[in-house]
Amino acid sequence: MKTVYFRYVPLICALLLLSSCAMGPEFSGVPEAGKGKGNVVIYRLIQFVNSTGYPHVYINGEKRGDLKNGGYLIYQLPVGEQTIKLANMWNWENTQEWTADVKEQGTRYYRVSIIVEDESVMVEEATEEQANEELKELKSSTEYSSRPSNSLFA
């Protein structure tokens, strides 16, 4: 009887790992921002460390989405300073907060990664060239949810 249960352990583990990964479409570029707006792209590299945890993304205090492992989010935001915060639940210990100076029809790229040694979270601004190279491997973090609060365009 015990061996029957153990047969399902690998399947359950695989399902848990898949549910924590971004499942949306692959990155195909950043849409052109409208008048008075700019783009902010936040992306998380594919990493095994803390792969089942993910942060909620807050912009100016409003929850706007979840950044899954190997995922990206694109926001069109009003020009000016926007406060961005990554925070979450039980398995995402660190809260990261920064201010993005959004330029009209410009794009800012922010890479989120986990430092393996101490599992701390690092957010750093990336160049367009770096980001476009890394984004090729990632999928959208927005496809799993159709809640209106996850709308990417302000």
GROMACS .gro file of N, CA and C in nm, residues 47-115:
model
  207
   47GLN      N    1   1.582   3.041  -1.213
   47GLN     CA    2   1.675   2.992  -1.112
   47GLN      C    3   1.607   2.886  -1.028
   48PHE      N    4   1.683   2.787  -0.984
   48PHE     CA    5   1.627   2.682  -0.899
   48PHE      C    6   1.607   2.733  -0.756
   49VAL      N    7   1.698   2.818  -0.709
   49VAL     CA    8   1.690   2.870  -0.573
   49VAL      C    9   1.562   2.951  -0.559
   50ASN      N   10   1.481   2.918  -0.462
   50ASN     CA   11   1.354   2.985  -0.433
   50ASN      C   12   1.261   2.988  -0.555
   51SER      N   13   1.266   2.880  -0.633
   51SER     CA   14   1.187   2.877  -0.757
   51SER      C   15   1.037   2.869  -0.732
   52THR      N   16   0.996   2.817  -0.618
   52THR     CA   17   0.852   2.808  -0.592
   52THR      C   18   0.796   2.935  -0.529
   53GLY      N   19   0.883   3.022  -0.482
   53GLY     CA   20   0.838   3.149  -0.426
   53GLY      C   21   0.834   3.256  -0.533
   54TYR      N   22   0.746   3.352  -0.516
   54TYR     CA   23   0.741   3.462  -0.613
   54TYR      C   24   0.690   3.586  -0.543
   55PRO      N   25   0.739   3.702  -0.586
   55PRO     CA   26   0.693   3.826  -0.524
   55PRO      C   27   0.569   3.883  -0.593
   56HIS      N   28   0.490   3.952  -0.514
   56HIS     CA   29   0.383   4.036  -0.570
   56HIS      C   30   0.450   4.166  -0.612
   57VAL      N   31   0.405   4.226  -0.720
   57VAL     CA   32   0.459   4.353  -0.767
   57VAL      C   33   0.357   4.462  -0.734
   58TYR      N   34   0.405   4.562  -0.661
   58TYR     CA   35   0.323   4.678  -0.625
   58TYR      C   36   0.380   4.800  -0.695
   59ILE      N   37   0.293   4.880  -0.753
   59ILE     CA   38   0.335   5.006  -0.813
   59ILE      C   39   0.255   5.115  -0.745
   60ASN      N   40   0.327   5.206  -0.681
   60ASN     CA   41   0.265   5.315  -0.604
   60ASN      C   42   0.163   5.260  -0.504
   61GLY      N   43   0.198   5.147  -0.440
   61GLY     CA   44   0.115   5.089  -0.336
   61GLY      C   45   0.004   4.998  -0.383
   62GLU      N   46  -0.019   4.986  -0.514
   62GLU     CA   47  -0.126   4.902  -0.567
   62GLU      C   48  -0.068   4.773  -0.623
   63LYS      N   49  -0.125   4.659  -0.579
   63LYS     CA   50  -0.078   4.531  -0.632
   63LYS      C   51  -0.113   4.522  -0.780
   64ARG      N   52  -0.009   4.492  -0.862
   64ARG     CA   53  -0.029   4.491  -1.007
   64ARG      C   54   0.004   4.357  -1.072
   65GLY      N   55   0.055   4.260  -0.996
   65GLY     CA   56   0.085   4.130  -1.056
   65GLY      C   57   0.178   4.049  -0.970
   66ASP      N   58   0.212   3.930  -1.019
   66ASP     CA   59   0.304   3.839  -0.952
   66ASP      C   60   0.416   3.803  -1.050
   67LEU      N   61   0.539   3.808  -1.002
   67LEU     CA   62   0.654   3.779  -1.088
   67LEU      C   63   0.700   3.637  -1.064
   68LYS      N   64   0.661   3.547  -1.153
   68LYS     CA   65   0.694   3.406  -1.140
   68LYS      C   66   0.839   3.380  -1.183
   69ASN      N   67   0.891   3.265  -1.142
   69ASN     CA   68   1.025   3.223  -1.180
   69ASN      C   69   1.031   3.211  -1.332
   70GLY      N   70   1.130   3.275  -1.392
   70GLY     CA   71   1.145   3.271  -1.538
   70GLY      C   72   1.041   3.355  -1.610
   71GLY      N   73   0.989   3.458  -1.542
   71GLY     CA   74   0.883   3.538  -1.602
   71GLY      C   75   0.918   3.686  -1.615
   72TYR      N   76   0.832   3.757  -1.686
   72TYR     CA   77   0.848   3.901  -1.701
   72TYR      C   78   0.712   3.968  -1.694
   73LEU      N   79   0.713   4.095  -1.660
   73LEU     CA   80   0.594   4.180  -1.658
   73LEU      C   81   0.629   4.311  -1.726
   74ILE      N   82   0.539   4.362  -1.807
   74ILE     CA   83   0.559   4.491  -1.874
   74ILE      C   84   0.447   4.584  -1.830
   75TYR      N   85   0.486   4.701  -1.782
   75TYR     CA   86   0.388   4.801  -1.738
   75TYR      C   87   0.406   4.929  -1.817
   76GLN      N   88   0.297   4.986  -1.865
   76GLN     CA   89   0.300   5.120  -1.922
   76GLN      C   90   0.250   5.212  -1.812
   77LEU      N   91   0.337   5.304  -1.772
   77LEU     CA   92   0.309   5.389  -1.657
   77LEU      C   93   0.320   5.536  -1.695
   78PRO      N   94   0.253   5.622  -1.619
   78PRO     CA   95   0.265   5.765  -1.645
   78PRO      C   96   0.410   5.814  -1.628
   79VAL      N   97   0.446   5.916  -1.702
   79VAL     CA   98   0.579   5.976  -1.691
   79VAL      C   99   0.599   6.029  -1.550
   80GLY      N  100   0.720   6.013  -1.499
   80GLY     CA  101   0.753   6.062  -1.366
   80GLY      C  102   0.801   5.949  -1.276
   81GLU      N  103   0.819   5.981  -1.150
   81GLU     CA  104   0.870   5.882  -1.055
   81GLU      C  105   0.758   5.788  -1.011
   82GLN      N  106   0.788   5.659  -1.021
   82GLN     CA  107   0.695   5.553  -0.981
   82GLN      C  108   0.765   5.465  -0.878
   83THR      N  109   0.698   5.437  -0.767
   83THR     CA  110   0.756   5.351  -0.664
   83THR      C  111   0.716   5.207  -0.692
   84ILE      N  112   0.815   5.121  -0.702
   84ILE     CA  113   0.793   4.980  -0.731
   84ILE      C  114   0.841   4.899  -0.611
   85LYS      N  115   0.760   4.803  -0.572
   85LYS     CA  116   0.796   4.719  -0.457
   85LYS      C  117   0.766   4.573  -0.490
   86LEU      N  118   0.860   4.486  -0.452
   86LEU     CA  119   0.841   4.342  -0.460
   86LEU      C  120   0.828   4.290  -0.319
   87ALA      N  121   0.719   4.224  -0.290
   87ALA     CA  122   0.698   4.168  -0.157
   87ALA      C  123   0.606   4.049  -0.169
   88ASN      N  124   0.612   3.960  -0.071
   88ASN     CA  125   0.521   3.846  -0.074
   88ASN      C  126   0.507   3.778   0.058
   89MET      N  127   0.475   3.658   0.045
   89MET     CA  128   0.428   3.571   0.148
   89MET      C  129   0.538   3.494   0.217
   90TRP      N  130   0.506   3.379   0.261
   90TRP     CA  131   0.591   3.295   0.344
   90TRP      C  132   0.724   3.258   0.283
   91ASN      N  133   0.736   3.240   0.153
   91ASN     CA  134   0.863   3.193   0.098
   91ASN      C  135   0.933   3.298   0.011
   92TRP      N  136   0.904   3.424   0.033
   92TRP     CA  137   0.979   3.531  -0.033
   92TRP      C  138   1.011   3.632   0.076
   93GLU      N  139   1.122   3.610   0.142
   93GLU     CA  140   1.151   3.683   0.264
   93GLU      C  141   1.184   3.830   0.245
   94ASN      N  142   1.252   3.863   0.141
   94ASN     CA  143   1.301   3.999   0.125
   94ASN      C  144   1.201   4.088   0.052
   95THR      N  145   1.188   4.210   0.099
   95THR     CA  146   1.108   4.310   0.029
   95THR      C  147   1.205   4.405  -0.039
   96GLN      N  148   1.183   4.429  -0.166
   96GLN     CA  149   1.267   4.521  -0.243
   96GLN      C  150   1.181   4.638  -0.287
   97GLU      N  151   1.231   4.758  -0.273
   97GLU     CA  152   1.156   4.876  -0.317
   97GLU      C  153   1.252   4.975  -0.381
   98TRP      N  154   1.208   5.035  -0.491
   98TRP     CA  155   1.289   5.135  -0.559
   98TRP      C  156   1.198   5.231  -0.634
   99THR      N  157   1.258   5.340  -0.680
   99THR     CA  158   1.185   5.439  -0.757
   99THR      C  159   1.236   5.436  -0.901
  100ALA      N  160   1.142   5.426  -0.993
  100ALA     CA  161   1.176   5.428  -1.137
  100ALA      C  162   1.135   5.563  -1.193
  101ASP      N  163   1.228   5.631  -1.257
  101ASP     CA  164   1.198   5.757  -1.323
  101ASP      C  165   1.155   5.726  -1.466
  102VAL      N  166   1.024   5.722  -1.488
  102VAL     CA  167   0.969   5.682  -1.617
  102VAL      C  168   0.973   5.801  -1.713
  103LYS      N  169   1.035   5.779  -1.827
  103LYS     CA  170   1.046   5.881  -1.932
  103LYS      C  171   0.943   5.855  -2.041
  104GLU      N  172   0.896   5.962  -2.104
  104GLU     CA  173   0.795   5.948  -2.209
  104GLU      C  174   0.849   5.861  -2.322
  105GLN      N  175   0.773   5.757  -2.354
  105GLN     CA  176   0.803   5.660  -2.457
  105GLN      C  177   0.938   5.593  -2.441
  106GLY      N  178   0.992   5.594  -2.319
  106GLY     CA  179   1.115   5.523  -2.288
  106GLY      C  180   1.085   5.392  -2.219
  107THR      N  181   1.188   5.311  -2.200
  107THR     CA  182   1.173   5.182  -2.133
  107THR      C  183   1.283   5.164  -2.031
  108ARG      N  184   1.245   5.124  -1.908
  108ARG     CA  185   1.340   5.089  -1.801
  108ARG      C  186   1.327   4.939  -1.779
  109TYR      N  187   1.441   4.871  -1.765
  109TYR     CA  188   1.445   4.726  -1.745
  109TYR      C  189   1.504   4.696  -1.608
  110TYR      N  190   1.437   4.608  -1.532
  110TYR     CA  191   1.484   4.569  -1.399
  110TYR      C  192   1.490   4.418  -1.390
  111ARG      N  193   1.610   4.366  -1.361
  111ARG     CA  194   1.635   4.222  -1.349
  111ARG      C  195   1.627   4.183  -1.201
  112VAL      N  196   1.549   4.079  -1.172
  112VAL     CA  197   1.537   4.026  -1.036
  112VAL      C  198   1.606   3.890  -1.034
  113SER      N  199   1.695   3.871  -0.939
  113SER     CA  200   1.762   3.742  -0.927
  113SER      C  201   1.786   3.711  -0.780
  114ILE      N  202   1.812   3.584  -0.753
  114ILE     CA  203   1.836   3.536  -0.618
  114ILE      C  204   1.986   3.508  -0.605
  115ILE      N  205   2.047   3.559  -0.499
  115ILE     CA  206   2.187   3.530  -0.470
  115ILE      C  207   2.191   3.391  -0.405
   0.00000   0.00000   0.00000
